Coordinates of C-alpha atoms in Angstrom, one line a residue:
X14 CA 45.9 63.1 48.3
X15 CA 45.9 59.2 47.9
X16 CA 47.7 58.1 44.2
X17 CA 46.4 54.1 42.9
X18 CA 48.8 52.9 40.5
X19 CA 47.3 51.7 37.2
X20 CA 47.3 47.5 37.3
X21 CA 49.3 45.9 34.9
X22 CA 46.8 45.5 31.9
X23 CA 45.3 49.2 32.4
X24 CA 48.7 50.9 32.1
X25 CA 49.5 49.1 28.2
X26 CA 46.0 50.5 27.7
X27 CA 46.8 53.8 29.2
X28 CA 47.2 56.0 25.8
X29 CA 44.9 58.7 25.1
X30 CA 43.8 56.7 22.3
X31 CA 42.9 53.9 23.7
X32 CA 39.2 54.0 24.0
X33 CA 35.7 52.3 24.4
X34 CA 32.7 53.7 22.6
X35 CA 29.3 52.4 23.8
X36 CA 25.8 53.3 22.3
X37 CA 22.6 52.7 23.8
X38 CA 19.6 53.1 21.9
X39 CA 16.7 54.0 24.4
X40 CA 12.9 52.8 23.4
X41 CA 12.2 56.3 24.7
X42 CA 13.2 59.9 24.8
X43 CA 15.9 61.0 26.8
X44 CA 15.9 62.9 29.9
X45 CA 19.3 64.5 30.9
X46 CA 18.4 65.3 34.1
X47 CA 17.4 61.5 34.7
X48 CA 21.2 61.1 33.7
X49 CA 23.0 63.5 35.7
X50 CA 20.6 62.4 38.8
X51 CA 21.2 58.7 38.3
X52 CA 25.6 59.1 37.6
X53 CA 25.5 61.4 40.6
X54 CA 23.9 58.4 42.8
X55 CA 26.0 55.6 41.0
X56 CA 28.9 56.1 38.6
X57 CA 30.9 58.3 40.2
X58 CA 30.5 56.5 43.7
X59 CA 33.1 54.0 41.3
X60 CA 36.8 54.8 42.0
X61 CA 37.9 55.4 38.5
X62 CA 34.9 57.5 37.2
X63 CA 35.7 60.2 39.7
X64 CA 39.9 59.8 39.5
X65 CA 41.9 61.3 37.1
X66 CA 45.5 60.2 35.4
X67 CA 48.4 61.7 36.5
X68 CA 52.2 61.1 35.6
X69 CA 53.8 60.1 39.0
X70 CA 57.2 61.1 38.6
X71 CA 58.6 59.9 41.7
X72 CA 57.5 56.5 40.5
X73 CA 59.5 56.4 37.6
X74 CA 57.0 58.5 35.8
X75 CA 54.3 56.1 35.5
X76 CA 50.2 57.1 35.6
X77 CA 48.7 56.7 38.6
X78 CA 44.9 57.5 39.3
X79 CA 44.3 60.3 41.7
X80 CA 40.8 60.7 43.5
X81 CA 39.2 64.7 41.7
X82 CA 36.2 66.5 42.8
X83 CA 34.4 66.7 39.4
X84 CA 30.4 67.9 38.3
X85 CA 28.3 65.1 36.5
X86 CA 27.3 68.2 34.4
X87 CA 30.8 68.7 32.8
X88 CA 30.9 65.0 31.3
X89 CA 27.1 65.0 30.3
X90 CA 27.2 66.4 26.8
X91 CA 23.9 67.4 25.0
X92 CA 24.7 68.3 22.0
X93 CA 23.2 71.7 20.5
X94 CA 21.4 70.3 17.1
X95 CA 18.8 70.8 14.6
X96 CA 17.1 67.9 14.4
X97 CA 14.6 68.4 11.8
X98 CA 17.4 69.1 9.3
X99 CA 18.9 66.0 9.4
X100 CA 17.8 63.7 6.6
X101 CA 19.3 60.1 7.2
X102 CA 19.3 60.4 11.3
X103 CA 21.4 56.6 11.1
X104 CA 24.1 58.0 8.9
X105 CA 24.1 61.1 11.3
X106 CA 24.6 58.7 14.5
X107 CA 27.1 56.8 12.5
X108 CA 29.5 59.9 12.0
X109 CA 28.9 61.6 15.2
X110 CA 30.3 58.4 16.7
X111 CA 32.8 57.9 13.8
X112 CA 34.4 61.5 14.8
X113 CA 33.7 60.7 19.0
X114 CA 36.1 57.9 18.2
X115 CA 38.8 60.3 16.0
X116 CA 39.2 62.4 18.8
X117 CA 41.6 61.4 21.9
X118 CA 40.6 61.3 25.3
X119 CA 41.2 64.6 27.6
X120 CA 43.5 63.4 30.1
X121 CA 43.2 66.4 32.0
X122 CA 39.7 65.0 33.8
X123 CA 38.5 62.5 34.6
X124 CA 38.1 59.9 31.7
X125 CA 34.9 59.3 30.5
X126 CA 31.6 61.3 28.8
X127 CA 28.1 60.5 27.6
X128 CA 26.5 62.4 24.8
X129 CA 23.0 62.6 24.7
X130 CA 21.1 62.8 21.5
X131 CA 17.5 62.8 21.2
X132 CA 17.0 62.1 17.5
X133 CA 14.7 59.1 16.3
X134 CA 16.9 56.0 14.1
X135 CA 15.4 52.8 12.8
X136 CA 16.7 51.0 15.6
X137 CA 15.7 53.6 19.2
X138 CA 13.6 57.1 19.5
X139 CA 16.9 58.3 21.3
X140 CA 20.7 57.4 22.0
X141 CA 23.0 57.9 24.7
X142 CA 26.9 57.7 23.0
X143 CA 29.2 56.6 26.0
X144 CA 33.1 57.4 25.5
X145 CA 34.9 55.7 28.1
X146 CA 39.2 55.3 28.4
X147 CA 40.0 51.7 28.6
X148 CA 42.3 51.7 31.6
X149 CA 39.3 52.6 33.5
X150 CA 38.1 48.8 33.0
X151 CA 37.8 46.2 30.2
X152 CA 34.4 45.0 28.5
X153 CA 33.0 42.6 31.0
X154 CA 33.6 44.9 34.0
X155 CA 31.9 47.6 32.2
X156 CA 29.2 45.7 30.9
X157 CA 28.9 44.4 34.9
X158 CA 29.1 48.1 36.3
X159 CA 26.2 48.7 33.5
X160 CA 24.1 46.2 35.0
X161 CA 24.8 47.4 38.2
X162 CA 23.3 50.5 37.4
X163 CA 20.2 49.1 35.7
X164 CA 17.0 47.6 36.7
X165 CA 14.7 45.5 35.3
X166 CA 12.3 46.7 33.1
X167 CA 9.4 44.1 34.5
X168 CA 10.1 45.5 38.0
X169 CA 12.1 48.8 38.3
X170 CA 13.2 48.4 42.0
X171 CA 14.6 44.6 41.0
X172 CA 18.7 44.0 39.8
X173 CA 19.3 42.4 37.3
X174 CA 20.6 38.8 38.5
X175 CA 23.7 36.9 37.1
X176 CA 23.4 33.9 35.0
X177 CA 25.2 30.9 36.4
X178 CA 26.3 28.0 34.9
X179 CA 24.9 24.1 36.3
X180 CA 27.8 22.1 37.8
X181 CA 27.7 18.5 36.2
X182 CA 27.4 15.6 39.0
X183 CA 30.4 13.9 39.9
X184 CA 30.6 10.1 38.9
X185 CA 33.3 8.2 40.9
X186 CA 36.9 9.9 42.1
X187 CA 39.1 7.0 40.4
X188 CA 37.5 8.4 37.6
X189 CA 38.0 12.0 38.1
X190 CA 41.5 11.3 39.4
X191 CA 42.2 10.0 36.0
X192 CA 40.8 12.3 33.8
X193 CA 42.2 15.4 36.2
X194 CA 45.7 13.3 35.5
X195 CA 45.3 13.9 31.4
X196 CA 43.9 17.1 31.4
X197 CA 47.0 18.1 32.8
X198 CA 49.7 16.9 30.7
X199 CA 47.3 17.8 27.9
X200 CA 47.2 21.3 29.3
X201 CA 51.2 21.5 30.2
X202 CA 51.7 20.8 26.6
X203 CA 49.2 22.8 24.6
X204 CA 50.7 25.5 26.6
X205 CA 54.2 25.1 25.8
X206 CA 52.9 25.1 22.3
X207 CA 51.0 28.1 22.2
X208 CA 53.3 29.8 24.7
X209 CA 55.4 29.3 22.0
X210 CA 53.7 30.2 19.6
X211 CA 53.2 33.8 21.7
X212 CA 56.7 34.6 22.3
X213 CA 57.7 33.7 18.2
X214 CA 55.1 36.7 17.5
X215 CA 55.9 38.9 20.2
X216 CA 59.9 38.9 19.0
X217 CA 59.4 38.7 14.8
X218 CA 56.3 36.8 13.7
X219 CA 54.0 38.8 11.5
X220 CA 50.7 38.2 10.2
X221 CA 51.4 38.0 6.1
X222 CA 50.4 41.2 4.6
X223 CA 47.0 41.5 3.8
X224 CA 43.9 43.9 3.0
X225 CA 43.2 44.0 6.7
X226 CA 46.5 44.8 8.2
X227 CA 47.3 48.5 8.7
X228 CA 50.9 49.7 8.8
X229 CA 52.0 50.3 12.7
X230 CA 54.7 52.9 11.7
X231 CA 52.7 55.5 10.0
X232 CA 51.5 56.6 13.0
X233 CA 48.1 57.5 11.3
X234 CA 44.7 56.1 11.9
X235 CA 41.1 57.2 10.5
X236 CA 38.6 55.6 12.4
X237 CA 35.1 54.6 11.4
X238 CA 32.2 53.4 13.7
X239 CA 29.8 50.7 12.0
X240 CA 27.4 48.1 13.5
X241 CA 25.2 45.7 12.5
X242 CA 22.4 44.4 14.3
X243 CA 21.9 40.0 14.3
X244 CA 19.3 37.8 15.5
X245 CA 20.5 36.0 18.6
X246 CA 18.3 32.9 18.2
X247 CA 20.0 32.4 14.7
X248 CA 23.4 32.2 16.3
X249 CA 21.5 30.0 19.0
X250 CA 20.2 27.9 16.1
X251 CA 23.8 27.5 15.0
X252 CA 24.8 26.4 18.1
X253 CA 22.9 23.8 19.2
X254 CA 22.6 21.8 16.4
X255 CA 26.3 21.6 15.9
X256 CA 26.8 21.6 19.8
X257 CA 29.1 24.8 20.6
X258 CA 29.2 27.9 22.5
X259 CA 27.9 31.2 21.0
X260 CA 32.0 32.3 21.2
X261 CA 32.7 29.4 18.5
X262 CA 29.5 30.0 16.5
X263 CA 30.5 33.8 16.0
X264 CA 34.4 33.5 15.2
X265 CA 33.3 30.7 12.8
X266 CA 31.1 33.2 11.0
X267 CA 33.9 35.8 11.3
X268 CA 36.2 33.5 9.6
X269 CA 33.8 32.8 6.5
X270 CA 33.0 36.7 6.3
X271 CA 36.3 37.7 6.2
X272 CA 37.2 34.9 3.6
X273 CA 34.3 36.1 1.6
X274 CA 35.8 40.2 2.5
X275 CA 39.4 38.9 1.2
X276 CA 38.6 36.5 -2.0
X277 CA 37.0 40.2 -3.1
X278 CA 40.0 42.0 -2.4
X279 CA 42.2 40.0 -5.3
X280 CA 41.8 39.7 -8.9
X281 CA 42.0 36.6 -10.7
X282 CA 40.2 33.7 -11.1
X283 CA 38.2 31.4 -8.5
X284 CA 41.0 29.2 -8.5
X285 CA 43.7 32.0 -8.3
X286 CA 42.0 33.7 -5.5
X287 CA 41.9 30.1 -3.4
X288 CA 45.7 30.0 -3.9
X289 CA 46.3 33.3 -2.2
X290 CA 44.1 33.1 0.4
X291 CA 45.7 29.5 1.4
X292 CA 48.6 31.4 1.5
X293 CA 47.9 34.3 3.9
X294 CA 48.7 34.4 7.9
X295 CA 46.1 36.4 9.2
X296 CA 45.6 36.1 12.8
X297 CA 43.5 38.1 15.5
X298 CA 44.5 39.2 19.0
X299 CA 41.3 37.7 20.7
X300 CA 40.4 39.2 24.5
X301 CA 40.2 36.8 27.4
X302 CA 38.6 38.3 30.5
X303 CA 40.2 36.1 33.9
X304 CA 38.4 37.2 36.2
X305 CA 35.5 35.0 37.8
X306 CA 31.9 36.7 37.7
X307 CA 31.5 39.5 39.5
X308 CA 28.2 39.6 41.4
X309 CA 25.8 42.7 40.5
X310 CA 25.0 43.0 44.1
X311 CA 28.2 43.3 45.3
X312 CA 28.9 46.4 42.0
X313 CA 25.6 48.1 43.2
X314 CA 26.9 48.0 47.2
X315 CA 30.3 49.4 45.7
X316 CA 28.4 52.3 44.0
X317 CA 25.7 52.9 46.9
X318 CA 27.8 52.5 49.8
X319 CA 31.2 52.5 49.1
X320 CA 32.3 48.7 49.7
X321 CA 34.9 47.1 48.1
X322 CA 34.7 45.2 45.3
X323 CA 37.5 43.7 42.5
X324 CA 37.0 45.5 39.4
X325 CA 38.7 47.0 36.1
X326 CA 41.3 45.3 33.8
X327 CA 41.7 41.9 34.4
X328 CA 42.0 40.2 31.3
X329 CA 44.6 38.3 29.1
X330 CA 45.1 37.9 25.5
X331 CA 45.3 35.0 22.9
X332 CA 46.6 35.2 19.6
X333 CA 43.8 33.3 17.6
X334 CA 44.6 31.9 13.9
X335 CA 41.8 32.6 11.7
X336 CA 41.2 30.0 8.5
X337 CA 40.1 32.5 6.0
X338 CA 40.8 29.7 3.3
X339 CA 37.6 29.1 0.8
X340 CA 35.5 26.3 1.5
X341 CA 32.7 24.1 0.0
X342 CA 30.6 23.4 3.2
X343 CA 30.5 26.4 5.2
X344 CA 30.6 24.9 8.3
X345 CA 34.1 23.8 8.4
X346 CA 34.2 27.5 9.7
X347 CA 32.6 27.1 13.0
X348 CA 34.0 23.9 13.4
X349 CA 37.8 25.2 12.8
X350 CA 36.9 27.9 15.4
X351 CA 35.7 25.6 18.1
X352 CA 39.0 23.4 17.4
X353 CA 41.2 26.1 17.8
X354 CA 39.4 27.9 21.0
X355 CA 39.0 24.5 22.4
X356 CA 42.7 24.1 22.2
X357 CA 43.2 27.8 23.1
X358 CA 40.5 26.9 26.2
X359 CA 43.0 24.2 27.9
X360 CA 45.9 26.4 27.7
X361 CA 47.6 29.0 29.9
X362 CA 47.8 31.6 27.4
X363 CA 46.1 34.6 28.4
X364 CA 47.1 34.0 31.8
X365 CA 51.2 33.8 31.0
X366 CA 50.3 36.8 28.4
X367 CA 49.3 38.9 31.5
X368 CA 51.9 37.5 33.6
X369 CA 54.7 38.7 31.3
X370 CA 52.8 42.4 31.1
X371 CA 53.1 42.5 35.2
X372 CA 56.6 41.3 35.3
X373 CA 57.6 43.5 32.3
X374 CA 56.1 46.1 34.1
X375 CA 57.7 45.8 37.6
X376 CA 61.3 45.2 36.3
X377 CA 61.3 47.7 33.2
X378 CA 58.3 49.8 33.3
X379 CA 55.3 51.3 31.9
X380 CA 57.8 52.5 28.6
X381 CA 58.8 48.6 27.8
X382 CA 54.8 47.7 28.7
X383 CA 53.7 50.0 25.8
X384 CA 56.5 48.6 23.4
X385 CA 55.2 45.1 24.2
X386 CA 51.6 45.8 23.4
X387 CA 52.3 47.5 20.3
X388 CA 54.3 44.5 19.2
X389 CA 51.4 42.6 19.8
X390 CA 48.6 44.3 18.0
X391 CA 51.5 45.6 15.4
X392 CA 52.3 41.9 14.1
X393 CA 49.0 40.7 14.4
X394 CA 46.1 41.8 11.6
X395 CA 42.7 42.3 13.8
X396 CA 41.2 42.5 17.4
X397 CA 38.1 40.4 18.7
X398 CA 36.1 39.9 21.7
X399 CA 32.6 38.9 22.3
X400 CA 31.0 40.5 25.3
X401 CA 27.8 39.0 27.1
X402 CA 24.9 41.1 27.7
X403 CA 21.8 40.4 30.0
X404 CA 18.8 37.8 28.8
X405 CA 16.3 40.0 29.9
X406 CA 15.0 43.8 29.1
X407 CA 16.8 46.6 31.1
X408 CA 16.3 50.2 31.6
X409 CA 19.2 52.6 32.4
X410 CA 18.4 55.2 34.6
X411 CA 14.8 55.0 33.8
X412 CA 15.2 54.5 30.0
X413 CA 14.7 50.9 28.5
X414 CA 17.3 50.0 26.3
X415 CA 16.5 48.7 22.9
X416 CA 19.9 47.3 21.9
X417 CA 24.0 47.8 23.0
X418 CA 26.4 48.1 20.6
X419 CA 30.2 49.0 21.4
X420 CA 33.9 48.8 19.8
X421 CA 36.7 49.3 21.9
X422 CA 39.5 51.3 20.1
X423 CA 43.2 50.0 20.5
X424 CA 46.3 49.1 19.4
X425 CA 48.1 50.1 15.8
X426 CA 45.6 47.6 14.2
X427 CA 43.0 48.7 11.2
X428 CA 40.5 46.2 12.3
X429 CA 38.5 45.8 15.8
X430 CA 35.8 43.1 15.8
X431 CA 33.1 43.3 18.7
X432 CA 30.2 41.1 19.7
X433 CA 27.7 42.6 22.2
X434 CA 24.4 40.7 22.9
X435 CA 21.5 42.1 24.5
X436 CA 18.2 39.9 24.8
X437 CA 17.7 38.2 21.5
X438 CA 20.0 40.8 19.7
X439 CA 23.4 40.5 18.5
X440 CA 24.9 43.6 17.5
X441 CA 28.2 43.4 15.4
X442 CA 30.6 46.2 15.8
X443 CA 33.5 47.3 13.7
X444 CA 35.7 50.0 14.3
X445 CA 38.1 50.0 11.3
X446 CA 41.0 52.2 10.1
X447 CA 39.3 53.8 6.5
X448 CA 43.1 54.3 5.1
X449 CA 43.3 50.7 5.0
X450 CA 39.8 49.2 5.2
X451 CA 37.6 51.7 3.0
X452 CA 34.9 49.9 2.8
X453 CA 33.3 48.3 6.6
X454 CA 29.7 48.0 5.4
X455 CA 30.7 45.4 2.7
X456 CA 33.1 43.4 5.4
X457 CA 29.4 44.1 7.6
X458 CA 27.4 42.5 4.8
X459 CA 30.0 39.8 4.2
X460 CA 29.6 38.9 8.0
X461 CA 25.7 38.8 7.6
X462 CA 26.0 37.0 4.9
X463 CA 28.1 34.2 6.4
X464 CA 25.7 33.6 9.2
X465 CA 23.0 33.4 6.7
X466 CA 25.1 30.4 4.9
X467 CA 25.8 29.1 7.9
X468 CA 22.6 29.2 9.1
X469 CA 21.3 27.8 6.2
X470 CA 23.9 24.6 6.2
X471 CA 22.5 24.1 9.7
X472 CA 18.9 23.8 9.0
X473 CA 19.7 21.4 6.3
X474 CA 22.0 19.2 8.6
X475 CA 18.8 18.8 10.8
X476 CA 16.8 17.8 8.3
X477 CA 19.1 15.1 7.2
X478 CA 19.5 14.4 10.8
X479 CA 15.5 14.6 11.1
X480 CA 14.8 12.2 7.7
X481 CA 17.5 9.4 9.5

């Protein structure tokens, strides 16, 4: 029987509980049978949805994957319920999910599961509750294998195509010669810096402690599931008037919700509360994904026809600061964000990050890979990525999907911060340790409330802009 060994980045993620949970809200009923028909023609045609993890101990005792017969039935769970006696169906979704996420992944099959659940919310007449391990793949190659299985809901038969970005003309090559000349020794020393920087926090540098940071040696975690769904063309809003990316837009607002979570966290006055926050190191280990854009064609001719295509974990890691200090004008937030990632952008960082996992990992094993990682997300106080969604309306296996929303569990840390869009949705997703964070819907409503600040600063900068 042929054995893959895990790549680098899937075997740190390779505990039992390290997760992804992904919930679709449908605009219809579901149909298990449409499910079971449509993984059986796509999903499991995917190497790692029908392989299993096994301890190799010939090599070393490291997890490899190992191709298994398995039934589509077994993973499709449709949950026995009695749906008219349940009063508040969104809290019910929320703890369902909430205890999904408390439980590890069975190890013993193949590693992933869909629960089915046909009860009306505010948000989607029926859900599908995806638990998925994360060495199978990180967020944009799942979010890529979704589209892969999905069609159009304009034209069913029709993929959904990949946005791509314009190139910029070229002006003259003494020009470009130069410039190419500066952006290099710009990028050779930003990444000394951060590299730096990385190194300092893998070997002793922690995050001061703070109402966010759980404690890695307790060995406990209680996880809750919450999300919040945004309007995208707010964000948009945001982002073209100051001229940045969505990515800067939302880790700005993260920043001035979390200042806003923290400042509530301490007693004292205004002024005493400003003085401790100025204080506090609180940093986030921030996703990068490294591989180029995989085309949805060549995903749907891996799943139909069994072609080879690159897929699975391929991404790096930054460690992002994150200026939770009080401020007057609200956008100093967004703009700290887009200094930093712009700075973060030109560096090497998340590629050295997952150099050192892959030569950590071929000279002292999977043993010193895990240490490594939990150094990581044990010195640092949250997690954050942003995945993008499609532009247009999709339907998964003949369901149309009303919104995504997603929160990848990992690492010792009591905070994980997700962005998924979908259409002109944003959906925010915490996953947060309750033993140390008790209270997610307020950090939820804190976040909210940023963008609406934000949002508000930026209207009023037009106008100025506008009067002139």
């Amino acid at each position: 029987m042929p054995m893959e060994p895990l790549s680098p980045m899937s075997h740190m993620l390779s505990s039992p509980n390290f997760f992804i949970v992904i919930t679709f809200g449908f605009k219809v009923r579901c149909n298990p049978s449409a499910f079971v028909e449509g993984i059986n023609n796509s999903l499991i045609n995917a190497p790692r949805f029908s392989s299993k993890m096994e301890i190799d101990y010939k090599r070393k005792g490291d997890p490899v994957w190992i191709p298994v017969k398995l039934r589509v039935e077994d993973h499709v769970i449709v949950p026995d319920l009695e749906y008219s006696n349940i009063e508040n169906p969104d809290q019910f979704i929320e703890d369902y999910t909430s205890n999904i996420a408390n439980i590890p992944m069975d190890m013993s099959k193949p590693l992933w599961e869909f629960h089915l659940l046909n009860i009306k919310t505010s948000k989607a007449e029926s859900l599908a509750i995806v638990k998925i391990h994360h060495s199978i793949g990180d967020g944009m190659s799942l979010m890529s294998l979704l589209l892969a299985c999905s069609r159009k809901t304009s034209d069913p038969d029709a993929l959904i195509s990949n946005t791509t970005a314009t190139k910029k003309p070229v002006d003259s090559m003494a020009w470009w010669l130069f410039v190419g000349f500066w952006f290099m020794i710009r990028v050779t020393f930003t990444t000394i810096v951060e590299f730096s920087k990385l190194m300092l926090t893998i070997c002793f540098l922690r995050d001061t402690k703070n109402p966010l940071m759980g404690n890695p040696s307790d060995g406990f975690q209680s996880w809750k599931v919450v999300h919040r769904i945004i309007s995208f063309e707010d964000v948009k809003l945001v982002k073209d008037t100051m001229n940045m990316k969505v990515n800067d837009v939302l880790l700005g607002m993260t920043q001035a919700g979390l200042s806003r979570y923290l400042s509530s966290k301490y007693d004292g006055s205004t002024a005493e509360k400003k003085k401790i926050l100025e204080k506090l190191r609180v940093r986030g280990a921030v996703a990068i994904n490294l591989r180029p854009a995989t085309k949805i064609e060549d995903l749907a001719d891996m799943m139909a026809k069994g072609s080879k295509c690159r897929w699975g974990n391929f991404i790096g890691t930054i460690i992002f600061p994150l200026w939770v200090k009080p401020e007057k004008d609200p956008l100093e937030y967004i703009r700290r964000a887009k200094a930093t990632m712009d700075r973060k952008k030109i560096s090497l960082e998340a590629f050295i990050f997952y150099g050192i996992i892959k030569f950590t990992l071929k000279f002292f094993g999977g043993k010193a890979v895990e240490a490594f990682g939990k150094r990581i997300f044990g010195h640092t106080s949250l997690a954050f990525s942003n995945v993008k969604g499609p532009d247009e309306e999709i339907s998964f296996f003949h369901h149309p999907i009303s919104y995504i929303a997603g929160s990848a569990l990992v690492g010792s840390q009591a905070l994980n911060i997700h962005f998924i869009s979908y259409v002109d949705k944003i959906v925010i997703n915490l996953a947060v340790d309750t033993t140390t964070i008790a209270d997610p819907h307020r950090l939820c409503d804190d976040m909210v409330e940023a963008l609406e600040i934000i949002k508000s600063a930026t209207q009023e900068k037009r106008f100025h802009k506008t009067e002139v």
